[in-house]
Amino acid sequence: MLNHRSLVNLLWRSALILTTSGLALVIGNSAFAQIQSDNTLGTENSIVNDIDALNKRIDGGVKLDANLFHSFQEFNVSEGGSVYFANPQGITDIFSRVTGNNPSNIFGKLGVLGDANLFLINPNGIVFGENASLDVGGSFVASTANGIEFGEQGVFSTSNPEIPRLLNVSASALFFSQVAAQPGNIVNRGNLAVGKNFTVVADNLDLQGQLLAGGDLKLQATDTVKVRDSIKNPFVAAAKGQFLLQGNQNVDIFALSHPDSGLFSGADMVLRSANQVGGDAKYWSGGNFQIEQLDGSLGNLFSPYDPVIKSLGAALSTRTKELYSLLGAIYSLCAIRKPII
């Protein structure tokens, strides 16, 4: 039988556990569900409208010709929820930036209520969770860039809140700071599909899950692109158009654990890096298959576990002759290819 002191201690421990659990729950929900405008756009701030407890619509923003600009302190999508950007008439490109200090956690559905292209830039990083998905009929760009350049007209920057009123032309380039405090990484564990072109650019890419593009697919890192699958979950990257995978310093691909894993393109496929490409996977190219260095010259493919490369065009690297004899299988000008998307 508990004495008074034991009973008090038991109740105290129980209360502490409940309080700590509740605090963790609150912190977790706020960290993964919060979308907060940063109030840098004055009277044209981004407006977050709650459809219900889990689903939100983004309105407002700065309209400049066919471009719409949004700015956020925090941008996350909770698991089981959705966030859709409104697509006003005449808008073809929606640009969204995160000016706060936290990465964006996309654990639910991110989409556009229309056919506009969507840009999401957060230099702190972006994480697409296992249940993340996209509903973007146009093109989608996810990047840890510090800004988006518009030719000579200015930059839509995450560090300088002012939006030059001349940004009414198409975006021309992504701008990465040379003095970033830490690298911005993009992680994908979800199944992401885009209607047109799909571009993912960061300091480092950690890619699992699926990445499907109705047009071209570009996966680019200023440092390393890492690709992995598992026995339970395949890695699939597929483009109906051209496919570029580039890690300026390293490309590290191992995706032979699941029978459905592979990299597919309807047109040319290029793996590019300053160093030799680690490429243990299955490749199906509707055009040429090429290993390149950063200057466009032929590069090296390192693959100790015998990948399969099927190409309707040429299969090119500095070791093309050796590739035919050493790799598991290369089918150049192959008449049979695996369906894409």
Tab-separated table of C-alpha atoms in Angstrom:
chain	number	residue	atom	x	y	z
A	1	MET	CA	0.000	0.000	0.000
A	2	LEU	CA	1.336	3.434	-1.002
A	3	ASN	CA	2.152	5.862	1.794
A	4	HIS	CA	1.573	9.588	1.412
A	5	ARG	CA	5.114	10.347	0.163
A	6	SER	CA	5.038	7.520	-2.423
A	7	LEU	CA	1.638	8.630	-3.673
A	8	VAL	CA	2.821	12.224	-4.071
A	9	ASN	CA	5.932	11.066	-5.961
A	10	LEU	CA	3.838	8.850	-8.253
A	11	LEU	CA	1.403	11.646	-9.036
A	12	TRP	CA	4.291	14.065	-9.654
A	13	ARG	CA	5.986	11.663	-12.082
A	14	SER	CA	2.697	11.031	-13.896
A	15	ALA	CA	2.008	14.743	-14.207
A	16	LEU	CA	5.537	15.351	-15.469
A	17	ILE	CA	5.175	12.631	-18.124
A	18	LEU	CA	1.816	14.003	-19.283
A	19	THR	CA	3.124	17.562	-19.374
A	20	THR	CA	6.248	16.573	-21.285
A	21	SER	CA	4.237	14.486	-23.752
A	22	GLY	CA	1.776	17.294	-24.274
A	23	LEU	CA	4.584	19.786	-24.775
A	24	ALA	CA	6.250	17.508	-27.320
A	25	LEU	CA	2.945	17.132	-29.149
A	26	VAL	CA	2.401	20.885	-29.277
A	27	ILE	CA	5.949	21.538	-30.412
A	28	GLY	CA	5.726	18.801	-33.026
A	29	ASN	CA	2.420	20.037	-34.440
A	30	SER	CA	3.514	23.661	-34.561
A	31	ALA	CA	6.830	22.777	-36.174
A	32	PHE	CA	5.269	20.689	-38.935
A	33	ALA	CA	1.963	22.476	-39.523
A	34	GLN	CA	2.760	26.151	-39.311
A	35	ILE	CA	2.610	28.524	-42.255
A	36	GLN	CA	3.404	32.085	-41.338
A	37	SER	CA	3.654	35.113	-43.586
A	38	ASP	CA	6.731	37.251	-42.934
A	39	ASN	CA	4.976	40.592	-43.519
A	40	THR	CA	7.658	41.760	-45.953
A	41	LEU	CA	5.202	42.506	-48.748
A	42	GLY	CA	3.318	45.320	-47.018
A	43	THR	CA	-0.326	45.551	-48.043
A	44	GLU	CA	0.206	42.668	-50.470
A	45	ASN	CA	1.258	40.078	-47.902
A	46	SER	CA	0.604	36.400	-48.438
A	47	ILE	CA	-2.652	35.371	-46.765
A	48	VAL	CA	-3.111	31.899	-45.268
A	49	ASN	CA	-6.772	30.852	-45.296
A	50	ASP	CA	-7.869	27.802	-43.314
A	51	ILE	CA	-10.191	25.573	-45.317
A	52	ASP	CA	-10.418	23.338	-42.258
A	53	ALA	CA	-8.070	22.123	-39.524
A	54	LEU	CA	-5.654	20.440	-41.953
A	55	ASN	CA	-6.156	22.111	-45.330
A	56	LYS	CA	-5.084	25.632	-46.286
A	57	ARG	CA	-5.201	27.970	-49.274
A	58	ILE	CA	-2.628	30.691	-49.959
A	59	ASP	CA	-4.034	33.946	-51.347
A	60	GLY	CA	-2.692	37.476	-51.694
A	61	GLY	CA	0.880	38.148	-52.753
A	62	VAL	CA	2.438	40.645	-55.139
A	63	LYS	CA	1.291	40.471	-58.763
A	64	LEU	CA	3.721	41.708	-61.406
A	65	ASP	CA	2.456	40.993	-64.902
A	66	ALA	CA	2.225	37.165	-65.144
A	67	ASN	CA	4.277	36.610	-61.952
A	68	LEU	CA	2.921	36.218	-58.405
A	69	PHE	CA	5.257	36.534	-55.404
A	70	HIS	CA	4.719	35.094	-51.905
A	71	SER	CA	6.934	35.399	-48.826
A	72	PHE	CA	6.850	33.336	-45.612
A	73	GLN	CA	8.596	33.196	-42.254
A	74	GLU	CA	7.703	29.509	-41.970
A	75	PHE	CA	6.320	27.151	-44.593
A	76	ASN	CA	5.307	23.575	-43.763
A	77	VAL	CA	2.605	21.115	-44.805
A	78	SER	CA	1.333	18.767	-42.113
A	79	GLU	CA	0.881	15.039	-42.671
A	80	GLY	CA	-2.635	14.306	-43.878
A	81	GLY	CA	-3.131	17.966	-44.784
A	82	SER	CA	-2.784	20.078	-47.899
A	83	VAL	CA	-1.644	23.533	-48.924
A	84	TYR	CA	-2.784	24.973	-52.251
A	85	PHE	CA	-1.720	28.228	-53.857
A	86	ALA	CA	-4.513	30.205	-55.480
A	87	ASN	CA	-3.873	30.811	-59.190
A	88	PRO	CA	-5.394	34.177	-60.179
A	89	GLN	CA	-6.276	34.749	-63.806
A	90	GLY	CA	-3.277	35.683	-65.953
A	91	ILE	CA	-0.666	34.300	-63.524
A	92	THR	CA	1.701	31.749	-65.076
A	93	ASP	CA	4.449	31.604	-62.412
A	94	ILE	CA	4.086	31.554	-58.611
A	95	PHE	CA	7.264	32.298	-56.635
A	96	SER	CA	7.366	31.501	-52.907
A	97	ARG	CA	10.313	32.145	-50.607
A	98	VAL	CA	11.040	31.352	-46.948
A	99	THR	CA	12.942	34.084	-45.104
A	100	GLY	CA	13.000	32.439	-41.648
A	101	ASN	CA	15.659	30.158	-40.199
A	102	ASN	CA	13.940	26.764	-40.355
A	103	PRO	CA	13.690	24.173	-43.120
A	104	SER	CA	10.336	23.440	-44.736
A	105	ASN	CA	8.746	20.101	-43.861
A	106	ILE	CA	6.383	18.969	-46.621
A	107	PHE	CA	4.606	15.976	-45.096
A	108	GLY	CA	1.269	16.313	-46.919
A	109	LYS	CA	0.064	17.582	-50.303
A	110	LEU	CA	1.392	20.770	-51.907
A	111	GLY	CA	-0.416	22.063	-54.967
A	112	VAL	CA	-1.648	24.868	-57.202
A	113	LEU	CA	-5.306	25.634	-57.945
A	114	GLY	CA	-4.589	26.023	-61.648
A	115	ASP	CA	-1.881	25.424	-64.225
A	116	ALA	CA	0.747	27.937	-63.036
A	117	ASN	CA	4.328	26.881	-62.401
A	118	LEU	CA	5.359	26.816	-58.726
A	119	PHE	CA	8.739	27.778	-57.236
A	120	LEU	CA	9.566	27.014	-53.577
A	121	ILE	CA	12.914	28.304	-52.273
A	122	ASN	CA	14.184	27.865	-48.721
A	123	PRO	CA	17.964	28.146	-48.147
A	124	ASN	CA	17.570	26.274	-44.835
A	125	GLY	CA	16.437	23.097	-46.578
A	126	ILE	CA	13.311	21.242	-47.668
A	127	VAL	CA	12.196	17.798	-46.478
A	128	PHE	CA	9.566	15.824	-48.384
A	129	GLY	CA	8.291	13.132	-46.021
A	130	GLU	CA	7.076	9.622	-46.835
A	131	ASN	CA	3.497	10.814	-47.365
A	132	ALA	CA	4.381	13.965	-49.291
A	133	SER	CA	2.800	14.513	-52.700
A	134	LEU	CA	2.450	17.257	-55.295
A	135	ASP	CA	-0.571	18.466	-57.243
A	136	VAL	CA	1.138	20.756	-59.749
A	137	GLY	CA	-0.085	20.640	-63.333
A	138	GLY	CA	2.636	22.998	-64.537
A	139	SER	CA	6.334	22.883	-63.687
A	140	PHE	CA	7.751	22.737	-60.150
A	141	VAL	CA	11.071	24.000	-58.793
A	142	ALA	CA	12.260	23.190	-55.257
A	143	SER	CA	15.547	24.773	-54.218
A	144	THR	CA	17.719	25.889	-51.329
A	145	ALA	CA	18.924	28.832	-53.404
A	146	ASN	CA	19.174	32.228	-51.740
A	147	GLY	CA	17.212	33.850	-54.509
A	148	ILE	CA	15.880	33.724	-58.047
A	149	GLU	CA	17.459	35.974	-60.642
A	150	PHE	CA	15.408	37.744	-63.300
A	151	GLY	CA	18.086	38.646	-65.798
A	152	GLU	CA	19.327	42.195	-65.213
A	153	GLN	CA	16.068	43.295	-63.597
A	154	GLY	CA	16.835	42.051	-60.095
A	155	VAL	CA	16.633	39.152	-57.650
A	156	PHE	CA	13.756	37.712	-55.626
A	157	SER	CA	15.916	37.158	-52.547
A	158	THR	CA	15.411	35.330	-49.244
A	159	SER	CA	17.790	37.726	-47.450
A	160	ASN	CA	16.720	41.050	-48.981
A	161	PRO	CA	12.943	41.370	-48.523
A	162	GLU	CA	12.418	44.092	-51.107
A	163	ILE	CA	10.911	42.976	-54.411
A	164	PRO	CA	12.095	45.071	-57.358
A	165	ARG	CA	8.977	46.157	-59.228
A	166	LEU	CA	10.590	45.230	-62.532
A	167	LEU	CA	10.421	41.476	-61.891
A	168	ASN	CA	7.807	40.964	-64.572
A	169	VAL	CA	9.874	38.727	-66.846
A	170	SER	CA	10.659	35.026	-66.667
A	171	ALA	CA	13.119	33.731	-64.069
A	172	SER	CA	16.586	33.207	-65.510
A	173	ALA	CA	18.679	31.518	-62.780
A	174	LEU	CA	18.900	30.386	-59.167
A	175	PHE	CA	21.329	32.321	-56.951
A	176	PHE	CA	23.361	30.531	-54.258
A	177	SER	CA	25.241	32.515	-51.610
A	178	GLN	CA	28.963	31.808	-51.414
A	179	VAL	CA	29.022	32.570	-47.673
A	180	ALA	CA	26.120	30.434	-46.421
A	181	ALA	CA	26.464	29.475	-42.738
A	182	GLN	CA	25.555	25.860	-43.504
A	183	PRO	CA	24.544	23.917	-46.597
A	184	GLY	CA	20.883	23.726	-47.504
A	185	ASN	CA	19.797	20.163	-48.219
A	186	ILE	CA	16.728	18.700	-49.885
A	187	VAL	CA	15.533	15.278	-48.765
A	188	ASN	CA	12.849	13.298	-50.559
A	189	ARG	CA	11.145	10.210	-49.159
A	190	GLY	CA	7.784	10.841	-50.830
A	191	ASN	CA	6.196	10.035	-54.179
A	192	LEU	CA	6.307	13.298	-56.114
A	193	ALA	CA	4.851	13.797	-59.597
A	194	VAL	CA	4.686	16.992	-61.670
A	195	GLY	CA	2.732	17.658	-64.856
A	196	LYS	CA	5.564	19.370	-66.739
A	197	ASN	CA	9.219	20.046	-65.846
A	198	PHE	CA	10.505	19.063	-62.393
A	199	THR	CA	13.655	20.719	-61.004
A	200	VAL	CA	15.309	20.079	-57.622
A	201	VAL	CA	18.438	22.128	-56.827
A	202	ALA	CA	20.280	22.264	-53.488
A	203	ASP	CA	23.696	22.076	-51.875
A	204	ASN	CA	23.067	18.370	-51.243
A	205	LEU	CA	20.293	16.031	-52.391
A	206	ASP	CA	19.275	12.917	-50.430
A	207	LEU	CA	16.843	11.140	-52.733
A	208	GLN	CA	14.628	8.160	-52.018
A	209	GLY	CA	11.005	7.571	-52.993
A	210	GLN	CA	9.830	8.651	-56.449
A	211	LEU	CA	10.330	11.716	-58.667
A	212	LEU	CA	8.211	11.789	-61.846
A	213	ALA	CA	8.171	14.547	-64.459
A	214	GLY	CA	5.771	14.936	-67.373
A	215	GLY	CA	8.529	16.969	-69.059
A	216	ASP	CA	12.224	17.285	-68.179
A	217	LEU	CA	13.685	16.206	-64.827
A	218	LYS	CA	16.709	18.004	-63.326
A	219	LEU	CA	18.276	16.869	-60.037
A	220	GLN	CA	21.246	19.102	-59.241
A	221	ALA	CA	23.500	19.643	-56.219
A	222	THR	CA	26.375	22.051	-55.755
A	223	ASP	CA	27.977	19.279	-53.675
A	224	THR	CA	26.553	15.725	-53.578
A	225	VAL	CA	23.585	13.832	-54.991
A	226	LYS	CA	22.897	10.686	-52.968
A	227	VAL	CA	20.349	8.126	-54.221
A	228	ARG	CA	19.155	5.101	-52.251
A	229	ASP	CA	16.364	2.537	-52.375
A	230	SER	CA	15.477	-0.277	-49.979
A	231	ILE	CA	14.095	-3.795	-50.118
A	232	LYS	CA	10.619	-2.432	-49.296
A	233	ASN	CA	10.682	0.884	-51.142
A	234	PRO	CA	11.936	1.455	-54.697
A	235	PHE	CA	13.670	4.568	-55.926
A	236	VAL	CA	12.182	5.757	-59.209
A	237	ALA	CA	13.181	8.884	-61.122
A	238	ALA	CA	11.442	9.252	-64.477
A	239	ALA	CA	11.130	11.954	-67.119
A	240	LYS	CA	9.097	11.889	-70.307
A	241	GLY	CA	11.665	14.339	-71.649
A	242	GLN	CA	15.346	14.837	-70.831
A	243	PHE	CA	16.905	13.765	-67.532
A	244	LEU	CA	19.900	15.456	-65.881
A	245	LEU	CA	21.385	14.261	-62.587
A	246	GLN	CA	24.313	16.420	-61.474
A	247	GLY	CA	26.417	16.509	-58.321
A	248	ASN	CA	29.196	19.045	-58.745
A	249	GLN	CA	31.433	17.156	-56.311
A	250	ASN	CA	29.873	13.694	-56.060
A	251	VAL	CA	27.162	11.474	-57.504
A	252	ASP	CA	26.513	8.483	-55.230
A	253	ILE	CA	23.815	6.144	-56.574
A	254	PHE	CA	22.958	2.747	-55.119
A	255	ALA	CA	19.467	1.619	-56.123
A	256	LEU	CA	19.584	-2.124	-56.766
A	257	SER	CA	17.752	-3.337	-53.647
A	258	HIS	CA	14.220	-3.252	-55.137
A	259	PRO	CA	13.254	-4.773	-58.517
A	260	ASP	CA	11.202	-1.702	-59.487
A	261	SER	CA	13.985	0.811	-58.853
A	262	GLY	CA	15.461	2.671	-61.785
A	263	LEU	CA	16.116	5.901	-63.648
A	264	PHE	CA	14.110	6.477	-66.838
A	265	SER	CA	13.959	9.092	-69.577
A	266	GLY	CA	12.063	9.527	-72.814
A	267	ALA	CA	14.973	11.521	-74.266
A	268	ASP	CA	18.671	11.933	-73.369
A	269	MET	CA	19.931	11.038	-69.885
A	270	VAL	CA	23.072	12.673	-68.451
A	271	LEU	CA	24.909	11.916	-65.186
A	272	ARG	CA	27.361	14.750	-64.487
A	273	SER	CA	30.059	15.377	-61.872
A	274	ALA	CA	33.596	16.701	-61.482
A	275	ASN	CA	34.587	13.271	-60.150
A	276	GLN	CA	33.726	9.764	-61.266
A	277	VAL	CA	30.059	8.885	-60.941
A	278	GLY	CA	29.020	6.107	-58.581
A	279	GLY	CA	26.107	4.625	-60.483
A	280	ASP	CA	24.759	1.285	-59.252
A	281	ALA	CA	21.242	1.275	-60.710
A	282	LYS	CA	19.137	0.381	-63.742
A	283	TYR	CA	18.920	2.996	-66.486
A	284	TRP	CA	16.493	3.254	-69.400
A	285	SER	CA	17.155	6.123	-71.812
A	286	GLY	CA	14.973	6.998	-74.795
A	287	GLY	CA	17.910	8.926	-76.264
A	288	ASN	CA	21.620	8.952	-75.489
A	289	PHE	CA	23.034	7.886	-72.121
A	290	GLN	CA	26.101	9.922	-71.182
A	291	ILE	CA	28.499	10.372	-68.252
A	292	GLU	CA	29.915	13.904	-68.228
A	293	GLN	CA	32.308	16.114	-66.328
A	294	LEU	CA	31.189	19.623	-65.402
A	295	ASP	CA	32.691	21.101	-68.569
A	296	GLY	CA	30.694	18.705	-70.744
A	297	SER	CA	33.581	16.385	-71.588
A	298	LEU	CA	33.115	12.652	-71.085
A	299	GLY	CA	33.364	11.397	-67.508
A	300	ASN	CA	33.807	8.097	-65.652
A	301	LEU	CA	31.191	5.687	-64.293
A	302	PHE	CA	32.151	3.573	-61.275
A	303	SER	CA	29.809	0.663	-60.625
A	304	PRO	CA	31.007	-2.467	-58.790
A	305	TYR	CA	27.594	-4.177	-58.660
A	306	ASP	CA	26.769	-4.418	-62.385
A	307	PRO	CA	23.986	-2.008	-63.354
A	308	VAL	CA	21.819	-2.375	-66.450
A	309	ILE	CA	21.922	0.445	-69.000
A	310	LYS	CA	19.403	0.449	-71.853
A	311	SER	CA	19.670	3.252	-74.380
A	312	LEU	CA	17.934	3.922	-77.697
A	313	GLY	CA	20.930	6.099	-78.569
A	314	ALA	CA	24.601	5.887	-77.690
A	315	ALA	CA	26.014	5.016	-74.263
A	316	LEU	CA	28.998	7.314	-73.760
A	317	SER	CA	31.727	7.766	-71.157
A	318	THR	CA	35.525	7.846	-71.143
A	319	ARG	CA	35.350	4.073	-70.655
A	320	THR	CA	32.736	3.233	-73.289
A	321	LYS	CA	34.664	0.242	-74.643
A	322	GLU	CA	35.277	-1.072	-71.135
A	323	LEU	CA	31.641	-0.467	-70.215
A	324	TYR	CA	30.475	-2.913	-72.845
A	325	SER	CA	32.713	-5.638	-71.439
A	326	LEU	CA	32.686	-4.915	-67.703
A	327	LEU	CA	29.208	-3.715	-66.774
A	328	GLY	CA	26.297	-6.047	-66.214
A	329	ALA	CA	24.480	-5.145	-69.447
A	330	ILE	CA	24.340	-2.254	-71.878
A	331	TYR	CA	21.789	-2.262	-74.669
A	332	SER	CA	22.535	0.545	-77.107
A	333	LEU	CA	19.929	1.138	-79.831
A	334	CYS	CA	17.664	-1.231	-77.920
A	335	ALA	CA	14.184	-1.607	-79.447
A	336	ILE	CA	12.562	-2.400	-76.118
A	337	ARG	CA	12.333	0.061	-73.279
A	338	LYS	CA	10.417	0.128	-70.049
A	339	PRO	CA	7.342	2.413	-70.086
A	340	ILE	CA	7.953	5.824	-68.542
A	341	ILE	CA	5.374	7.098	-66.040
